[in-house]
mmCIF file of C-alpha atoms in Angstrom:
data_model
loop_
_atom_site.group_PDB
_atom_site.id
_atom_site.type_symbol
_atom_site.label_atom_id
_atom_site.label_comp_id
_atom_site.label_asym_id
_atom_site.label_seq_id
_atom_site.Cartn_x
_atom_site.Cartn_y
_atom_site.Cartn_z
ATOM 1 C CA MET A 1 0.000 0.000 0.000
ATOM 2 C CA ASN A 2 1.332 3.386 -0.809
ATOM 3 C CA ALA A 3 1.500 6.146 1.761
ATOM 4 C CA HIS A 4 -1.085 8.342 0.039
ATOM 5 C CA PHE A 5 -3.663 5.543 0.068
ATOM 6 C CA GLN A 6 -2.999 4.869 3.763
ATOM 7 C CA ILE A 7 -3.448 8.547 4.614
ATOM 8 C CA ALA A 8 -6.634 8.725 2.551
ATOM 9 C CA CYS A 9 -8.009 5.651 4.373
ATOM 10 C CA LEU A 10 -7.145 7.098 7.762
ATOM 11 C CA LEU A 11 -8.793 10.412 6.891
ATOM 12 C CA PHE A 12 -11.900 8.734 5.469
ATOM 13 C CA PHE A 13 -12.455 6.376 8.374
ATOM 14 C CA GLY A 14 -11.557 9.062 10.896
ATOM 15 C CA LEU A 15 -14.084 11.456 9.368
ATOM 16 C CA ALA A 16 -16.704 8.720 9.114
ATOM 17 C CA GLY A 17 -16.251 7.963 12.807
ATOM 18 C CA ALA A 18 -16.534 11.646 13.654
ATOM 19 C CA ALA A 19 -19.691 11.936 11.556
ATOM 20 C CA GLU A 20 -21.220 8.948 13.351
ATOM 21 C CA ALA A 21 -20.372 10.467 16.737
ATOM 22 C CA GLU A 22 -21.887 13.791 15.666
ATOM 23 C CA GLU A 23 -25.048 12.056 14.434
ATOM 24 C CA GLU A 24 -25.349 10.144 17.716
ATOM 25 C CA ALA A 25 -24.955 13.367 19.709
ATOM 26 C CA SER A 26 -27.616 15.008 17.536
ATOM 27 C CA LYS A 27 -30.022 12.111 18.160
ATOM 28 C CA ARG A 28 -29.362 12.323 21.904
ATOM 29 C CA LEU A 29 -30.013 16.063 21.918
ATOM 30 C CA ARG A 30 -33.254 15.648 19.985
ATOM 31 C CA HIS A 31 -34.389 12.926 22.387
ATOM 32 C CA LEU A 32 -33.732 15.229 25.356
ATOM 33 C CA LEU A 33 -35.552 18.123 23.681
ATOM 34 C CA VAL A 34 -38.569 15.896 22.980
ATOM 35 C CA GLU A 35 -38.590 14.667 26.578
ATOM 36 C CA LYS A 36 -38.444 18.255 27.837
ATOM 37 C CA HIS A 37 -41.266 19.270 25.482
ATOM 38 C CA GLU A 38 -43.490 16.409 26.650
ATOM 39 C CA THR A 39 -42.820 17.280 30.290
ATOM 40 C CA LEU A 40 -43.656 20.935 29.689
ATOM 41 C CA GLN A 41 -46.894 19.933 27.947
ATOM 42 C CA THR A 42 -47.865 17.910 31.013
ATOM 43 C CA ILE A 43 -47.086 20.830 33.293
ATOM 44 C CA SER A 44 -49.070 23.188 31.060
ATOM 45 C CA THR A 45 -52.099 20.898 31.138
ATOM 46 C CA GLN A 46 -51.916 20.708 34.933
ATOM 47 C CA VAL A 47 -51.581 24.483 35.294
ATOM 48 C CA ILE A 48 -54.572 25.057 33.003
ATOM 49 C CA GLN A 49 -56.635 22.647 35.103
ATOM 50 C CA ALA A 50 -55.514 24.427 38.273
ATOM 51 C CA PHE A 51 -56.490 27.774 36.707
ATOM 52 C CA GLN A 52 -59.953 26.447 35.895
ATOM 53 C CA THR A 53 -60.463 25.586 39.575
ATOM 54 C CA GLY A 54 -59.046 28.897 40.798
ATOM 55 C CA LYS A 55 -55.769 27.412 42.049
ATOM 56 C CA ALA A 56 -53.462 29.040 39.509
ATOM 57 C CA SER A 57 -53.194 32.520 38.031
ATOM 58 C CA PHE A 58 -53.487 33.545 34.404
ATOM 59 C CA GLU A 59 -49.801 34.456 34.537
ATOM 60 C CA GLN A 60 -48.940 30.883 35.541
ATOM 61 C CA VAL A 61 -50.949 29.627 32.559
ATOM 62 C CA TYR A 62 -49.171 32.111 30.297
ATOM 63 C CA ARG A 63 -45.724 31.106 31.554
ATOM 64 C CA ALA A 64 -46.531 27.387 31.150
ATOM 65 C CA LYS A 65 -47.785 27.897 27.588
ATOM 66 C CA GLN A 66 -44.788 30.101 26.834
ATOM 67 C CA ALA A 67 -42.435 27.339 28.030
ATOM 68 C CA VAL A 68 -44.167 24.829 25.734
ATOM 69 C CA LEU A 69 -43.791 27.170 22.764
ATOM 70 C CA ASN A 70 -40.117 27.731 23.601
ATOM 71 C CA SER A 71 -39.555 23.971 23.636
ATOM 72 C CA GLU A 72 -41.315 23.723 20.262
ATOM 73 C CA LEU A 73 -38.939 26.379 18.930
ATOM 74 C CA ALA A 74 -35.993 24.276 20.041
ATOM 75 C CA LEU A 75 -37.452 21.348 18.086
ATOM 76 C CA ALA A 76 -38.331 23.336 14.955
ATOM 77 C CA GLU A 77 -36.376 22.084 11.978
ATOM 78 C CA ASP A 78 -36.766 25.002 9.593
ATOM 79 C CA VAL A 79 -37.446 28.725 9.509
ATOM 80 C CA GLN A 80 -41.083 28.329 8.373
ATOM 81 C CA ALA A 81 -41.840 26.101 11.371
ATOM 82 C CA ARG A 82 -40.159 28.655 13.666
ATOM 83 C CA ILE A 83 -42.290 31.444 12.176
ATOM 84 C CA GLU A 84 -45.497 29.516 12.829
ATOM 85 C CA ILE A 85 -44.497 28.923 16.445
ATOM 86 C CA LEU A 86 -43.427 32.539 16.878
ATOM 87 C CA GLU A 87 -46.809 33.690 15.545
ATOM 88 C CA GLN A 88 -48.424 31.640 18.322
ATOM 89 C CA HIS A 89 -45.992 33.257 20.767
ATOM 90 C CA VAL A 90 -47.064 36.730 19.649
ATOM 91 C CA ALA A 91 -50.764 35.878 19.952
ATOM 92 C CA LEU A 92 -50.238 34.458 23.436
ATOM 93 C CA ALA A 93 -48.177 37.474 24.527
ATOM 94 C CA LYS A 94 -50.843 39.882 23.214
ATOM 95 C CA GLN A 95 -53.522 38.006 25.146
ATOM 96 C CA PHE A 96 -51.399 38.140 28.299
ATOM 97 C CA GLU A 97 -50.709 41.855 27.854
ATOM 98 C CA GLU A 98 -54.440 42.579 27.414
ATOM 99 C CA ASN A 99 -55.344 40.460 30.432
ATOM 100 C CA THR A 100 -52.690 42.168 32.552
ATOM 101 C CA ALA A 101 -53.923 45.617 31.470
ATOM 102 C CA ARG A 102 -57.487 44.659 32.490
ATOM 103 C CA SER A 103 -56.215 43.435 35.840
ATOM 104 C CA PHE A 104 -54.425 46.745 36.331
ATOM 105 C CA GLN A 105 -57.607 48.698 35.529
ATOM 106 C CA LEU A 106 -59.425 46.633 38.159
ATOM 107 C CA GLY A 107 -56.705 47.350 40.699
ATOM 108 C CA GLU A 108 -55.591 43.711 40.822
ATOM 109 C CA THR A 109 -52.009 44.229 39.642
ATOM 110 C CA THR A 110 -49.367 46.901 39.241
ATOM 111 C CA GLN A 111 -48.387 49.044 36.299
ATOM 112 C CA ASP A 112 -45.005 47.342 36.460
ATOM 113 C CA ALA A 113 -46.723 44.043 35.609
ATOM 114 C CA VAL A 114 -48.364 45.677 32.582
ATOM 115 C CA LEU A 115 -45.009 47.007 31.393
ATOM 116 C CA LYS A 116 -43.384 43.574 31.816
ATOM 117 C CA ALA A 117 -46.216 42.017 29.805
ATOM 118 C CA ARG A 118 -45.594 44.620 27.092
ATOM 119 C CA ILE A 119 -41.892 43.699 27.049
ATOM 120 C CA ASP A 120 -42.844 40.022 26.640
ATOM 121 C CA ARG A 121 -45.038 40.916 23.660
ATOM 122 C CA LEU A 122 -42.356 43.112 22.122
ATOM 123 C CA ASP A 123 -39.752 40.360 22.533
ATOM 124 C CA ALA A 124 -42.101 37.900 20.823
ATOM 125 C CA GLU A 125 -42.754 40.294 17.945
ATOM 126 C CA ILE A 126 -39.031 41.048 17.553
ATOM 127 C CA SER A 127 -38.258 37.324 17.358
ATOM 128 C CA LEU A 128 -40.980 36.871 14.748
ATOM 129 C CA VAL A 129 -39.689 39.726 12.583
ATOM 130 C CA LYS A 130 -36.142 38.344 12.772
ATOM 131 C CA ALA A 131 -37.350 34.891 11.671
ATOM 132 C CA GLN A 132 -39.372 36.414 8.841
ATOM 133 C CA ASP A 133 -36.262 38.305 7.729
ATOM 134 C CA GLN A 134 -34.324 35.012 7.673
ATOM 135 C CA LEU A 135 -36.971 33.497 5.425
ATOM 136 C CA ARG A 136 -36.633 36.384 2.957
ATOM 137 C CA ASP A 137 -32.826 36.102 2.806
#
């Protein structure tokens, strides 16, 4: 065997082994992300049920749903899927901002809470615009 062939074989098999290790790590990461997503869905369902019986606040429901959407973003495989999830994020954040503003008008929360809800909505809209820009590029 000549030296060039030996080097080529070493490089090929070394790269193939590295690719297999990378693929295995990717599968492991995806498995963990799916497990996290499923756990967050369970939590969200429980929080919604608690809200319906008066044992959880609307903010707790919002945060649970927001966590589920964030886990879906981590699982999204392309920009279009991210945009669809981010659109849901924006809708949820708008609903939370409106609910928080109503609570403030009724004297049930502070103006600081309304401003934080606005920041959440703005962050969601900014993320959506950035993803839409990526799709256009």
